[in-house]
Amino acid sequence: MNGTAGSDFIQCSTVDAGASVNGLGGTDTIFLAGPVNGTVSGGPAEDFISVGPSFAVSGVIAGNDGSDYISAGGGVTPRGQVLGGNGGGHLQVGPNRGIVDGGAGSTSAG
């Protein structure tokens, strides 16, 4: 699923393994109400990516460039990755057993 070159609001119930959600350009809001087993990419701008609090990330969430806010309250499994990208931002992750990397720039974690 792809957004547009502008700002988008994308809501998904789940992202299966092999599937991807890409916000593309603009300031995007991506809300994931279920498990993330595929790839989610915010794109090259300030993005807000949130995973429902009961679901862990087993795939990849990448904020890419721009100051991004990523919330994965259910945590990250050993195979999962939450990557802030360049430009700083804020990562809020529950129990972490995978890879969490704020990237280049000033990133805060909660």
PDB file of C-alpha atoms in Angstrom:
ATOM      1  CA  MET A   1       0.000   0.000   0.000  1.00  0.00           C
ATOM      2  CA  ASN A   2       1.429   3.377  -0.982  1.00  0.00           C
ATOM      3  CA  GLY A   3       0.529   6.878   0.073  1.00  0.00           C
ATOM      4  CA  THR A   4       1.007   9.911  -2.160  1.00  0.00           C
ATOM      5  CA  ALA A   5       3.637  12.626  -2.575  1.00  0.00           C
ATOM      6  CA  GLY A   6       1.547  14.753  -0.173  1.00  0.00           C
ATOM      7  CA  SER A   7       0.467  14.207   3.420  1.00  0.00           C
ATOM      8  CA  ASP A   8      -1.531  11.022   4.022  1.00  0.00           C
ATOM      9  CA  PHE A   9      -3.513   9.258   6.750  1.00  0.00           C
ATOM     10  CA  ILE A  10      -3.120   5.495   6.391  1.00  0.00           C
ATOM     11  CA  GLN A  11      -4.822   3.004   8.694  1.00  0.00           C
ATOM     12  CA  CYS A  12      -4.246  -0.767   8.486  1.00  0.00           C
ATOM     13  CA  SER A  13      -5.489  -3.649  10.591  1.00  0.00           C
ATOM     14  CA  THR A  14      -2.288  -5.655   9.994  1.00  0.00           C
ATOM     15  CA  VAL A  15       0.845  -5.744   7.828  1.00  0.00           C
ATOM     16  CA  ASP A  16       1.569  -9.336   6.838  1.00  0.00           C
ATOM     17  CA  ALA A  17       5.047 -10.733   6.139  1.00  0.00           C
ATOM     18  CA  GLY A  18       6.057  -9.728   2.616  1.00  0.00           C
ATOM     19  CA  ALA A  19       3.600  -6.809   2.555  1.00  0.00           C
ATOM     20  CA  SER A  20       4.581  -3.149   2.796  1.00  0.00           C
ATOM     21  CA  VAL A  21       3.082   0.214   3.673  1.00  0.00           C
ATOM     22  CA  ASN A  22       4.914   3.276   2.332  1.00  0.00           C
ATOM     23  CA  GLY A  23       3.815   6.809   3.190  1.00  0.00           C
ATOM     24  CA  LEU A  24       6.011   8.283   0.417  1.00  0.00           C
ATOM     25  CA  GLY A  25       6.396  12.103   0.591  1.00  0.00           C
ATOM     26  CA  GLY A  26       4.654  14.577   2.870  1.00  0.00           C
ATOM     27  CA  THR A  27       3.901  14.435   6.568  1.00  0.00           C
ATOM     28  CA  ASP A  28       2.187  11.072   6.972  1.00  0.00           C
ATOM     29  CA  THR A  29       0.194   9.519   9.797  1.00  0.00           C
ATOM     30  CA  ILE A  30       0.236   5.721   9.716  1.00  0.00           C
ATOM     31  CA  PHE A  31      -1.818   3.831  12.304  1.00  0.00           C
ATOM     32  CA  LEU A  32      -1.442   0.055  12.534  1.00  0.00           C
ATOM     33  CA  ALA A  33      -4.170  -1.568  14.613  1.00  0.00           C
ATOM     34  CA  GLY A  34      -2.650  -5.065  14.518  1.00  0.00           C
ATOM     35  CA  PRO A  35       0.601  -7.002  14.128  1.00  0.00           C
ATOM     36  CA  VAL A  36       3.421  -5.683  11.937  1.00  0.00           C
ATOM     37  CA  ASN A  37       5.180  -8.603  10.254  1.00  0.00           C
ATOM     38  CA  GLY A  38       6.013  -6.775   7.005  1.00  0.00           C
ATOM     39  CA  THR A  39       7.626  -3.400   6.291  1.00  0.00           C
ATOM     40  CA  VAL A  40       6.335   0.081   7.130  1.00  0.00           C
ATOM     41  CA  SER A  41       8.142   3.153   5.789  1.00  0.00           C
ATOM     42  CA  GLY A  42       7.251   6.738   6.619  1.00  0.00           C
ATOM     43  CA  GLY A  43       9.075   8.372   3.726  1.00  0.00           C
ATOM     44  CA  PRO A  44      11.203  11.533   3.505  1.00  0.00           C
ATOM     45  CA  ALA A  45       9.348  13.936   5.802  1.00  0.00           C
ATOM     46  CA  GLU A  46       8.104  14.219   9.382  1.00  0.00           C
ATOM     47  CA  ASP A  47       5.920  11.166   9.996  1.00  0.00           C
ATOM     48  CA  PHE A  48       3.820   9.727  12.804  1.00  0.00           C
ATOM     49  CA  ILE A  49       3.739   5.918  12.927  1.00  0.00           C
ATOM     50  CA  SER A  50       1.838   4.097  15.672  1.00  0.00           C
ATOM     51  CA  VAL A  51       1.282   0.395  16.352  1.00  0.00           C
ATOM     52  CA  GLY A  52      -1.609  -0.681  18.604  1.00  0.00           C
ATOM     53  CA  PRO A  53      -0.371  -1.205  22.180  1.00  0.00           C
ATOM     54  CA  SER A  54      -1.168  -4.940  22.249  1.00  0.00           C
ATOM     55  CA  PHE A  55       0.932  -5.824  19.190  1.00  0.00           C
ATOM     56  CA  ALA A  56       4.693  -6.328  18.906  1.00  0.00           C
ATOM     57  CA  VAL A  57       6.713  -5.485  15.798  1.00  0.00           C
ATOM     58  CA  SER A  58       8.147  -8.585  14.086  1.00  0.00           C
ATOM     59  CA  GLY A  59       8.826  -6.796  10.796  1.00  0.00           C
ATOM     60  CA  VAL A  60      10.468  -3.432  10.108  1.00  0.00           C
ATOM     61  CA  ILE A  61       9.250   0.089  10.824  1.00  0.00           C
ATOM     62  CA  ALA A  62      11.478   2.759   9.258  1.00  0.00           C
ATOM     63  CA  GLY A  63      10.865   6.452   9.768  1.00  0.00           C
ATOM     64  CA  ASN A  64      13.437   7.367   7.080  1.00  0.00           C
ATOM     65  CA  ASP A  65      14.405  11.042   6.684  1.00  0.00           C
ATOM     66  CA  GLY A  66      12.671  13.757   8.687  1.00  0.00           C
ATOM     67  CA  SER A  67      11.866  14.109  12.360  1.00  0.00           C
ATOM     68  CA  ASP A  68       9.607  11.116  13.008  1.00  0.00           C
ATOM     69  CA  TYR A  69       7.484   9.949  15.942  1.00  0.00           C
ATOM     70  CA  ILE A  70       7.250   6.155  16.158  1.00  0.00           C
ATOM     71  CA  SER A  71       5.259   4.377  18.862  1.00  0.00           C
ATOM     72  CA  ALA A  72       5.402   0.594  19.254  1.00  0.00           C
ATOM     73  CA  GLY A  73       3.983   0.073  22.741  1.00  0.00           C
ATOM     74  CA  GLY A  74       3.681  -3.693  22.322  1.00  0.00           C
ATOM     75  CA  GLY A  75       7.435  -3.960  21.874  1.00  0.00           C
ATOM     76  CA  VAL A  76       9.773  -5.485  19.323  1.00  0.00           C
ATOM     77  CA  THR A  77      10.327  -9.234  18.845  1.00  0.00           C
ATOM     78  CA  PRO A  78      13.808 -10.719  18.229  1.00  0.00           C
ATOM     79  CA  ARG A  79      13.232 -10.447  14.444  1.00  0.00           C
ATOM     80  CA  GLY A  80      11.711  -6.959  14.590  1.00  0.00           C
ATOM     81  CA  GLN A  81      13.290  -3.587  13.875  1.00  0.00           C
ATOM     82  CA  VAL A  82      12.263   0.002  14.620  1.00  0.00           C
ATOM     83  CA  LEU A  83      14.523   2.451  12.782  1.00  0.00           C
ATOM     84  CA  GLY A  84      14.158   6.195  13.271  1.00  0.00           C
ATOM     85  CA  GLY A  85      16.238   7.230  10.254  1.00  0.00           C
ATOM     86  CA  ASN A  86      17.970  10.558   9.638  1.00  0.00           C
ATOM     87  CA  GLY A  87      16.583  13.754  11.093  1.00  0.00           C
ATOM     88  CA  GLY A  88      15.957  12.775  14.699  1.00  0.00           C
ATOM     89  CA  GLY A  89      12.543  12.335  16.244  1.00  0.00           C
ATOM     90  CA  HIS A  90      11.063  10.275  19.063  1.00  0.00           C
ATOM     91  CA  LEU A  91      10.850   6.498  19.477  1.00  0.00           C
ATOM     92  CA  GLN A  92       8.557   4.988  22.088  1.00  0.00           C
ATOM     93  CA  VAL A  93       8.946   1.214  22.267  1.00  0.00           C
ATOM     94  CA  GLY A  94       7.649  -1.352  24.760  1.00  0.00           C
ATOM     95  CA  PRO A  95       9.645  -4.501  25.643  1.00  0.00           C
ATOM     96  CA  ASN A  96      12.514  -4.702  23.163  1.00  0.00           C
ATOM     97  CA  ARG A  97      14.130  -7.943  22.034  1.00  0.00           C
ATOM     98  CA  GLY A  98      14.966  -6.792  18.505  1.00  0.00           C
ATOM     99  CA  ILE A  99      16.716  -3.773  16.979  1.00  0.00           C
ATOM    100  CA  VAL A 100      15.784  -0.202  17.888  1.00  0.00           C
ATOM    101  CA  ASP A 101      17.953   2.487  16.263  1.00  0.00           C
ATOM    102  CA  GLY A 102      17.193   6.200  16.437  1.00  0.00           C
ATOM    103  CA  GLY A 103      19.445   6.955  13.465  1.00  0.00           C
ATOM    104  CA  ALA A 104      21.364  10.164  12.778  1.00  0.00           C
ATOM    105  CA  GLY A 105      20.161  13.387  14.357  1.00  0.00           C
ATOM    106  CA  SER A 106      18.765  14.124  17.781  1.00  0.00           C
ATOM    107  CA  THR A 107      16.444  11.282  18.782  1.00  0.00           C
ATOM    108  CA  SER A 108      14.688  10.823  22.104  1.00  0.00           C
ATOM    109  CA  ALA A 109      13.436   7.508  23.401  1.00  0.00           C
ATOM    110  CA  GLY A 110      10.690   6.776  25.841  1.00  0.00           C
TER     111      GLY A 110
END
